[in-house]
Short mmCIF file of C-alpha atoms in Angstrom, two decimals:
data_model
loop_
_atom_site.label_atom_id
_atom_site.label_comp_id
_atom_site.label_asym_id
_atom_site.label_seq_id
_atom_site.Cartn_x
_atom_site.Cartn_y
_atom_site.Cartn_z
CA MET A 1 -0.14 -0.30 -0.19
CA LYS A 2 2.61 2.48 0.80
CA ARG A 3 4.50 2.11 -2.46
CA THR A 4 0.69 2.54 -4.33
CA LEU A 5 0.30 5.46 -2.35
CA ALA A 6 3.66 6.90 -3.40
CA LEU A 7 3.44 5.72 -6.85
CA LEU A 8 0.26 7.78 -6.79
CA ILE A 9 1.38 10.88 -5.19
CA THR A 10 5.04 11.07 -7.47
CA PHE A 11 2.60 10.82 -10.83
CA LEU A 12 -0.21 13.35 -9.94
CA GLY A 13 2.89 15.31 -9.00
CA LEU A 14 4.36 14.90 -12.08
CA THR A 15 0.50 15.14 -13.96
CA ILE A 16 -0.10 18.60 -12.50
CA GLY A 17 3.48 19.74 -13.14
CA SER A 18 3.04 18.93 -16.81
CA VAL A 19 -0.37 20.57 -17.61
CA SER A 20 -1.90 22.55 -15.04
CA ALA A 21 1.11 24.38 -12.93
CA GLN A 22 4.37 26.56 -13.57
CA ALA A 23 7.15 26.28 -12.57
CA VAL A 24 8.85 29.70 -11.19
CA LYS A 25 12.31 30.47 -12.16
CA ASP A 26 12.79 32.71 -9.22
CA VAL A 27 11.52 31.58 -5.52
CA ARG A 28 13.71 33.80 -4.09
CA ALA A 29 11.25 36.96 -5.63
CA VAL A 30 8.36 35.32 -4.25
CA LEU A 31 9.53 34.79 -1.21
CA GLU A 32 10.85 37.94 -0.96
CA ALA A 33 7.54 39.48 -2.37
CA ALA A 34 5.46 37.43 0.36
CA GLN A 35 7.62 39.11 3.73
CA LYS A 36 7.36 42.44 2.00
CA ALA A 37 3.49 42.38 1.65
CA MET A 38 3.86 40.12 5.29
CA GLY A 39 5.67 42.75 7.16
CA GLY A 40 8.01 40.29 8.41
CA ALA A 41 11.14 41.68 7.03
CA ASN A 42 12.81 42.76 9.36
CA LEU A 43 10.53 40.71 12.79
CA LYS A 44 12.34 38.99 15.46
CA THR A 45 9.77 37.63 17.52
CA VAL A 46 6.17 37.28 18.03
CA GLN A 47 4.17 36.68 20.69
CA TYR A 48 -0.07 36.25 20.81
CA LYS A 49 -2.74 34.92 22.86
CA ALA A 50 -5.30 32.18 21.95
CA LYS A 51 -7.65 30.97 23.25
CA GLY A 52 -9.42 27.26 21.39
CA TRP A 53 -9.71 23.74 22.08
CA SER A 54 -6.74 20.72 20.72
CA SER A 55 -6.92 16.98 20.45
CA ARG A 56 -5.77 12.87 22.08
CA ILE A 57 -4.17 12.80 18.70
CA GLY A 58 -4.84 8.31 18.56
CA GLN A 59 -7.09 8.32 21.23
CA THR A 60 -11.03 7.76 19.16
CA TYR A 61 -13.73 6.39 20.77
CA GLY A 62 -14.73 5.12 17.82
CA MET A 63 -13.54 4.91 13.94
CA ALA A 64 -16.17 7.92 12.58
CA GLU A 65 -15.32 10.22 15.63
CA ASP A 66 -12.45 12.93 15.25
CA TRP A 67 -9.85 13.26 18.11
CA PRO A 68 -11.25 14.00 21.19
CA HIS A 69 -11.06 17.57 22.07
CA TYR A 70 -10.34 19.24 25.29
CA GLU A 71 -10.79 23.20 25.74
CA VAL A 72 -7.97 24.96 25.69
CA ALA A 73 -7.34 28.40 27.69
CA ASP A 74 -4.59 30.85 28.74
CA TYR A 75 -2.39 30.14 25.77
CA THR A 76 0.42 32.31 25.25
CA ARG A 77 3.19 31.45 22.48
CA ALA A 78 6.29 33.03 22.41
CA ILE A 79 8.67 32.59 19.50
CA ASP A 80 12.18 33.99 18.83
CA PHE A 81 13.52 33.11 15.51
CA ASP A 82 16.98 33.61 15.14
CA ALA A 83 17.19 31.63 18.52
CA LYS A 84 15.15 29.39 17.87
CA TRP A 85 13.25 29.60 20.69
CA SER A 86 9.55 29.23 20.91
CA ARG A 87 7.75 28.43 24.53
CA GLU A 88 4.03 27.24 24.85
CA ASP A 89 2.22 28.32 27.98
CA TYR A 90 -1.54 27.02 28.50
CA THR A 91 -4.48 25.66 30.92
CA ARG A 92 -6.61 22.12 29.34
CA ARG A 93 -9.44 20.75 30.68
CA GLN A 94 -12.65 19.26 29.36
CA GLY A 95 -15.15 22.12 28.85
CA ARG A 96 -18.06 21.06 27.07
CA PHE A 97 -16.09 18.32 25.25
CA PRO A 98 -17.97 15.47 25.23
CA LEU A 99 -17.07 12.62 27.54
CA LEU A 100 -16.32 10.32 24.87
CA GLY A 101 -15.87 6.89 27.81
CA ARG A 102 -13.63 9.18 29.40
CA LEU A 103 -13.51 10.70 32.91
CA PRO A 104 -13.34 14.91 33.14
CA MET A 105 -9.86 16.05 31.96
CA THR A 106 -9.11 18.49 35.25
CA ASP A 107 -7.20 21.41 35.01
CA GLU A 108 -3.58 20.39 34.13
CA LYS A 109 -1.19 23.41 33.35
CA VAL A 110 0.94 22.44 30.26
CA THR A 111 4.55 24.01 29.59
CA SER A 112 6.15 23.52 26.28
CA ILE A 113 9.74 24.89 25.29
CA LEU A 114 12.07 24.68 22.54
CA SER A 115 15.80 25.76 22.55
CA GLY A 116 17.87 25.47 19.19
CA ASN A 117 18.12 21.07 19.34
CA TYR A 118 16.83 20.65 22.52
CA ALA A 119 12.79 20.52 23.92
CA TRP A 120 11.65 20.16 27.70
CA ASP A 121 8.03 20.67 29.11
CA MET A 122 7.64 22.75 32.12
CA GLN A 123 6.43 20.66 35.90
CA GLY A 124 6.06 24.33 38.15
CA GLU A 125 9.51 25.36 38.15
CA LYS A 126 10.45 21.89 37.56
CA PRO A 127 12.24 20.69 33.91
CA VAL A 128 10.80 17.79 32.39
CA PRO A 129 13.43 16.46 30.27
CA LEU A 130 11.25 14.27 26.89
CA THR A 131 13.14 10.97 26.81
CA SER A 132 10.70 9.59 24.30
CA LEU A 133 9.12 10.16 21.05
CA TYR A 134 5.85 12.35 20.28
CA LEU A 135 3.83 9.47 18.72
CA ASP A 136 6.22 7.32 19.24
CA GLY A 137 7.57 8.39 16.51
CA VAL A 138 9.64 11.59 15.97
CA PRO A 139 11.95 13.74 18.23
CA TYR A 140 10.32 16.18 19.97
CA ALA A 141 13.43 18.70 20.00
CA ASP A 142 12.35 17.40 16.16
CA LEU A 143 9.13 18.10 15.65
CA ARG A 144 9.05 21.98 17.63
CA GLN A 145 11.51 22.75 15.55
CA LEU A 146 8.74 22.00 12.54
CA GLU A 147 6.31 23.70 14.55
CA ILE A 148 8.43 27.58 14.24
CA ALA A 149 9.08 26.85 10.49
CA THR A 150 6.05 26.59 9.73
CA THR A 151 4.77 29.89 11.15
CA PRO A 152 3.73 31.97 8.33
CA HIS A 153 6.37 34.52 9.32
CA GLY A 154 8.70 30.86 10.24
CA PHE A 155 8.23 28.98 7.17
CA LEU A 156 9.14 32.61 4.79
CA LYS A 157 12.40 32.98 7.22
CA ALA A 158 13.46 29.37 6.27
CA ALA A 159 12.61 29.11 3.03
CA LEU A 160 14.53 32.15 1.90
CA ALA A 161 17.65 30.15 3.85
CA ALA A 162 16.73 26.76 1.82
CA LYS A 163 19.49 25.96 -0.37
CA ASP A 164 16.88 23.63 -2.35
CA ALA A 165 13.44 25.72 -2.15
CA THR A 166 11.60 25.14 -5.64
CA ALA A 167 7.88 26.58 -6.40
CA ILE A 168 5.58 26.33 -8.93
CA THR A 169 2.23 28.78 -8.79
CA LEU A 170 -0.62 26.65 -9.70
CA PRO A 171 -5.14 27.74 -10.01
CA ILE A 172 -7.01 25.83 -7.26
CA VAL A 173 -9.92 24.72 -8.91
CA GLY A 174 -13.79 24.33 -7.32
CA ALA A 175 -14.26 24.93 -3.57
CA SER A 176 -12.62 25.01 -0.88
CA ASP A 177 -11.96 25.24 3.07
CA ALA A 178 -13.31 28.16 4.46
CA GLY A 179 -10.84 31.09 4.00
CA LEU A 180 -8.10 29.35 1.82
CA SER A 181 -7.66 30.11 -1.84
CA ALA A 182 -10.03 28.09 -4.35
CA PHE A 183 -13.21 28.95 -7.12
CA GLY A 184 -10.06 29.78 -9.69
CA ARG A 185 -7.37 31.37 -7.55
CA LYS A 186 -3.59 31.54 -8.19
CA VAL A 187 -1.52 30.19 -5.50
CA THR A 188 2.31 29.48 -5.43
CA VAL A 189 2.87 27.32 -3.55
CA VAL A 190 6.98 26.54 -1.91
CA SER A 191 8.82 23.61 -1.08
CA PHE A 192 12.23 22.99 0.44
CA SER A 193 14.82 20.46 3.13
CA ILE A 194 15.08 20.76 6.99
CA GLY A 195 17.13 18.54 7.49
CA LYS A 196 15.65 15.16 6.95
CA TYR A 197 12.16 16.74 6.84
CA ARG A 198 10.31 18.35 4.31
CA VAL A 199 8.54 21.73 4.31
CA ASN A 200 5.42 23.30 2.04
CA GLY A 201 3.53 26.36 1.99
CA THR A 202 0.95 27.78 -0.20
CA ILE A 203 1.07 31.85 -0.39
CA ASN A 204 -2.05 33.49 -2.26
CA ASP A 205 -2.41 35.62 -4.54
CA GLN A 206 -2.53 38.11 -1.77
CA ASN A 207 0.89 37.30 -1.07
CA LEU A 208 0.33 35.89 2.71
CA VAL A 209 1.13 32.38 3.67
CA GLU A 210 -2.19 30.11 4.33
CA LEU A 211 -1.10 27.04 4.66
CA THR A 212 2.22 25.08 5.62
CA ASP A 213 2.39 21.35 5.69
CA THR A 214 4.80 18.42 6.47
CA TRP A 215 4.91 14.98 7.92
CA PHE A 216 6.77 13.41 10.07
CA PRO A 217 7.53 9.20 11.06
CA ASN A 218 4.48 7.21 12.74
CA PRO A 219 4.12 3.51 13.57
CA VAL A 220 0.60 3.90 12.82
CA TYR A 221 1.01 6.08 9.27
CA GLY A 222 4.07 5.77 8.56
CA ASP A 223 4.24 9.58 7.60
CA MET A 224 2.46 11.09 10.14
CA ASP A 225 0.10 14.35 8.02
CA TYR A 226 1.27 18.01 9.89
CA GLU A 227 -0.71 20.34 7.71
CA PHE A 228 -1.83 24.34 9.64
CA ARG A 229 -4.14 26.46 7.87
CA TYR A 230 -4.35 30.28 8.62
CA THR A 231 -6.87 32.33 7.89
CA LYS A 232 -8.50 35.83 8.79
CA TYR A 233 -4.82 38.12 8.72
CA LYS A 234 -5.09 41.30 10.25
CA ASN A 235 -2.56 43.50 10.34
CA VAL A 236 -1.29 44.77 13.28
CA ASP A 237 1.60 47.27 13.76
CA GLY A 238 2.59 46.79 10.06
CA VAL A 239 2.90 42.88 10.55
CA GLN A 240 0.21 40.31 8.96
CA PHE A 241 -0.65 38.14 11.37
CA PRO A 242 -3.22 35.39 10.62
CA MET A 243 -6.24 35.75 13.64
CA GLN A 244 -7.42 32.05 13.16
CA LEU A 245 -4.90 28.90 13.17
CA HIS A 246 -6.85 25.78 12.16
CA VAL A 247 -4.25 22.13 12.37
CA HIS A 248 -4.26 18.59 10.98
CA GLN A 249 -2.59 15.80 11.82
CA GLY A 250 -3.71 13.17 10.43
CA ASP A 251 -5.37 11.28 7.29
CA PRO A 252 -9.12 11.57 6.24
CA ARG A 253 -8.38 9.98 3.61
CA LEU A 254 -7.58 6.68 5.67
CA ASN A 255 -9.56 7.40 9.80
CA PRO A 256 -11.82 10.27 9.90
CA ALA A 257 -10.21 11.93 12.89
CA HIS A 258 -7.79 15.19 11.86
CA ASN A 259 -8.62 17.86 13.57
CA TYR A 260 -5.76 18.76 16.17
CA TYR A 261 -6.15 21.32 17.73
CA GLU A 262 -8.09 25.56 16.61
CA TYR A 263 -7.43 28.66 18.90
CA ASP A 264 -8.33 31.96 17.89
CA VAL A 265 -6.09 34.58 18.47
CA THR A 266 -6.36 37.68 20.69
CA GLU A 267 -4.05 39.66 20.95
CA VAL A 268 -0.17 39.47 19.07
CA LYS A 269 2.78 41.79 19.63
CA PHE A 270 5.70 41.59 17.32
CA ASN A 271 10.17 42.38 18.31
CA SER A 272 9.20 42.54 21.82
CA PRO A 273 11.79 41.21 23.94
CA VAL A 274 10.77 37.62 24.60
CA ALA A 275 12.96 35.88 28.13
CA THR A 276 14.55 32.56 26.33
CA THR A 277 14.98 30.61 29.01
CA PRO A 278 18.58 28.50 29.02
CA VAL A 279 18.92 24.67 27.84
CA PRO A 280 19.18 23.52 31.91
CA ASP A 281 21.68 20.78 32.54
CA VAL A 282 19.00 17.87 32.84
CA VAL A 283 17.52 18.21 29.64
CA ARG A 284 20.77 18.49 27.70
CA ASN A 285 22.18 15.57 29.62
CA ALA A 286 19.42 14.20 28.65
CA VAL A 287 18.61 10.71 26.11
CA LEU A 288 15.80 9.08 24.72
CA ALA A 289 14.92 6.19 27.18
CA PRO A 290 16.69 3.34 26.09
CA VAL A 291 13.05 0.24 25.18
CA LYS A 292 13.93 -2.36 28.05
CA VAL A 293 11.29 -4.89 28.88
CA GLU A 294 11.55 -5.82 32.47
CA SER A 295 9.35 -9.07 33.41
CA GLN A 296 6.91 -9.41 36.69
CA LYS A 297 5.66 -13.38 37.82
CA LEU A 298 2.50 -12.84 38.54
CA ALA A 299 1.07 -16.58 38.97
CA ASP A 300 2.24 -19.73 37.22
CA GLY A 301 2.12 -19.28 33.47
CA VAL A 302 1.41 -15.22 33.72
CA TRP A 303 3.75 -12.22 33.45
CA LEU A 304 3.88 -8.92 33.29
CA LEU A 305 5.95 -7.22 31.20
CA GLY A 306 6.79 -3.53 32.04
CA GLY A 307 9.76 -1.84 31.48
CA GLY A 308 8.65 1.56 29.75
CA SER A 309 5.46 3.03 29.74
CA HIS A 310 3.23 0.79 28.91
CA ASN A 311 2.71 -2.56 29.45
CA SER A 312 1.62 -6.05 28.35
CA VAL A 313 1.45 -9.45 29.68
CA LEU A 314 1.99 -12.39 28.88
CA VAL A 315 0.43 -15.74 28.78
CA GLU A 316 1.45 -18.96 28.92
CA PHE A 317 -0.92 -21.72 27.48
CA LYS A 318 -0.17 -25.67 26.22
CA ASP A 319 1.15 -25.33 23.51
CA PHE A 320 1.50 -22.14 22.81
CA VAL A 321 1.30 -18.09 24.51
CA ALA A 322 -0.16 -15.22 23.94
CA VAL A 323 0.59 -11.73 24.50
CA VAL A 324 -1.51 -9.32 25.26
CA GLU A 325 -0.78 -5.73 24.37
CA ALA A 326 1.50 -4.80 21.30
CA PRO A 327 2.26 -1.09 22.63
CA GLN A 328 4.45 2.18 21.35
CA ASN A 329 6.10 0.98 17.84
CA GLU A 330 8.02 -2.29 16.16
CA ALA A 331 11.27 -1.53 18.57
CA ARG A 332 8.68 -2.30 21.96
CA SER A 333 7.89 -4.76 19.73
CA LEU A 334 11.04 -7.18 19.27
CA ALA A 335 12.24 -6.18 22.69
CA LEU A 336 8.81 -7.96 23.98
CA ILE A 337 9.80 -11.19 21.75
CA GLU A 338 12.95 -10.87 23.12
CA GLU A 339 11.70 -11.39 26.77
CA ILE A 340 9.28 -13.45 26.11
CA GLY A 341 11.67 -15.78 24.03
CA ARG A 342 13.81 -15.96 27.73
CA LEU A 343 10.60 -16.98 29.62
CA VAL A 344 9.22 -19.35 27.66
CA PRO A 345 11.30 -20.84 25.21
CA ASN A 346 9.95 -23.73 23.34
CA LYS A 347 6.41 -21.90 22.55
CA LEU A 348 5.29 -19.90 19.75
CA ILE A 349 3.69 -17.01 20.09
CA ARG A 350 0.07 -17.52 18.43
CA TYR A 351 -1.63 -14.47 19.54
CA VAL A 352 -2.13 -11.24 20.23
CA VAL A 353 -4.32 -9.39 22.13
CA ASN A 354 -5.46 -6.06 21.71
CA THR A 355 -7.79 -4.28 24.40
CA HIS A 356 -8.01 -1.69 22.08
CA PHE A 357 -7.38 0.09 19.05
CA HIS A 358 -5.66 3.30 20.28
CA PHE A 359 -2.42 4.04 18.43
CA ASP A 360 -0.41 3.34 21.91
CA HIS A 361 -1.88 -0.68 22.13
CA THR A 362 -1.45 -1.29 18.74
CA ASP A 363 1.40 0.30 17.01
CA GLY A 364 3.89 -2.65 17.56
CA ASN A 365 1.21 -5.28 15.81
CA SER A 366 2.90 -4.76 12.99
CA ILE A 367 6.03 -6.90 14.34
CA PHE A 368 4.35 -9.94 14.88
CA GLY A 369 4.67 -12.66 11.70
CA PRO A 370 1.75 -13.47 9.41
CA ASP A 371 1.10 -16.81 11.71
CA VAL A 372 0.18 -15.05 14.48
CA GLN A 373 -2.85 -14.13 14.76
CA ILE A 374 -4.55 -10.51 16.21
CA ILE A 375 -7.30 -10.52 18.42
CA GLY A 376 -9.63 -7.95 18.89
CA HIS A 377 -13.29 -5.71 18.89
CA GLU A 378 -14.18 -5.70 15.54
CA TYR A 379 -13.14 -1.68 15.88
CA LEU A 380 -10.05 -3.32 16.34
CA LYS A 381 -10.22 -4.68 12.37
CA THR A 382 -11.51 -1.72 11.08
CA ALA A 383 -8.67 -0.15 12.45
CA ILE A 384 -5.63 -1.29 11.34
CA THR A 385 -6.74 -3.55 8.10
CA PRO A 386 -4.41 -3.12 6.07
CA ASP A 387 -6.33 -2.87 2.92
CA VAL A 388 -6.62 1.19 3.33
CA LEU A 389 -7.65 1.41 -0.12
CA ASN A 390 -10.74 -0.59 0.25
CA ARG A 391 -12.55 -0.08 3.01
CA GLU A 392 -14.15 3.68 4.64
CA PRO A 393 -13.79 5.89 4.24
CA TYR A 394 -11.21 6.43 1.48
CA LYS A 395 -13.17 4.03 -0.58
CA THR A 396 -15.77 6.67 -0.36
CA SER A 397 -13.87 9.75 -0.42
CA MET A 398 -11.83 9.17 -3.29
CA GLY A 399 -12.93 5.41 -4.44
CA ASP A 400 -16.46 5.38 -5.06
CA ALA A 401 -16.60 9.18 -4.94
CA VAL A 402 -14.18 9.39 -7.98
CA PRO A 403 -16.60 8.35 -11.41
CA ALA A 404 -19.20 11.15 -10.73
CA GLN A 405 -15.76 13.48 -9.98
CA ILE A 406 -14.92 13.14 -13.30
CA ALA A 407 -18.34 12.87 -15.15
CA ASP A 408 -18.64 16.64 -13.16
CA LEU A 409 -15.31 17.84 -14.24
CA GLN A 410 -16.61 16.69 -18.00
CA LYS A 411 -19.78 18.62 -17.43
CA GLN A 412 -17.88 21.48 -16.99
CA ILE A 413 -15.83 21.34 -19.56
CA ALA A 414 -18.27 20.68 -21.82
CA ARG A 415 -20.25 24.26 -20.84
CA SER A 416 -16.07 25.87 -20.40
CA GLU A 417 -14.04 26.62 -23.40
CA GLU A 418 -12.36 29.19 -21.58
CA HIS A 419 -11.33 26.83 -18.31
CA THR A 420 -11.14 23.66 -21.31
CA SER A 421 -7.63 22.85 -20.53
CA GLU A 422 -7.61 22.82 -16.74
CA LEU A 423 -10.43 21.11 -16.22
CA GLN A 424 -8.99 17.89 -18.54
CA SER A 425 -6.79 18.51 -16.88
CA HIS A 426 -7.81 17.72 -13.14
CA SER A 427 -10.31 15.35 -14.97
CA PHE A 428 -7.12 13.34 -16.14
CA ILE A 429 -5.92 13.78 -12.86
CA SER A 430 -9.46 12.07 -11.38
CA TYR A 431 -9.12 8.98 -13.42
CA ALA A 432 -5.21 8.29 -13.21
CA VAL A 433 -6.11 8.19 -9.62
CA PHE A 434 -9.59 5.48 -10.35
CA CYS A 435 -7.17 3.98 -12.28
CA LEU A 436 -4.39 2.72 -9.84
CA LYS A 437 -7.45 2.36 -7.34
CA LYS A 438 -7.72 -0.09 -9.58
#
């Protein structure tokens, strides 16, 4: 499936580039024009306040819901672009969002800091090193650096500093989400690298950055899409800044859950002094926690497999063993298998039991071989089935709907000779999607 999707993306990129998109020769001129329009040429720091909601990624109640939301209050963020420093402070609480089977979230103060290549959180006055990976896939420092580079002004600064920035211009055909370019408006998409990560950004016909996007490793998605949508721009002291930030993590074609957070900005100021925090020694000296499994015998033939943030249970039967939970990632499952082999050396693992389908309980399933059966609720099968192209929501959104989309575009071609070539290109792209799916 990953190969099919990669081929599809490559094919569509070539098709768009050859038919409807035009390469930009002077990328720097495009970026400088956007920076001038947004008032960011001399921008060093930004500080803003906001309110809204955020989500628990990977913790959906069912397969038809979004990520579970919670209220975010008293949100503040400060960024020093030159120092590559960022700090977020907010209070999270349940608010009026549905519990979805959980106990109400109590008020919790959250502080997240980045300083160059170091990331940490705070509990009161105590710095807390981050010795695990975000969603068991990406280092927090990498993620928070990307979160600076995907802010509107951070994107332009990073793109101007990049040596491999490229760009294309193309029209947006049809409708789009509220506030984003639509119905023929032209945009410029700029793409560049930050280390091993790729960052894309969309600059609209008003020279405003309206969308940025990157992706990072994730045990479930492979590549987790991370998209930032910036709308409701306002001129504040000569600097354009979006007053609404809507962010996605996930892919709605594979799973309906993808809305990460939405903040409404209530106050913003620029180039005010930012009190950057020195990197604490406990953070500077911290390393990623090694993957280890510590076993504890609970009864004859039953062991708790701990040693990390998530646990498993091993149960021995006459001719085989079964494992309850394969959490976190493949590295954790490999360590589990090694410890199981030490505890019960002469019996094969026949079953892995997942209590539910959340990321942190199923991320390690893939390391167990085809002879190992996965046991769980019917939701689990829907959530982790490998045949994503033939199940919902992908089947309806990208499969069954494609013939109707082709027919609609063909009708538009018949009605409008002015945009014939453009619409034919999109019809061809849709047909290509359909053929690749088949």
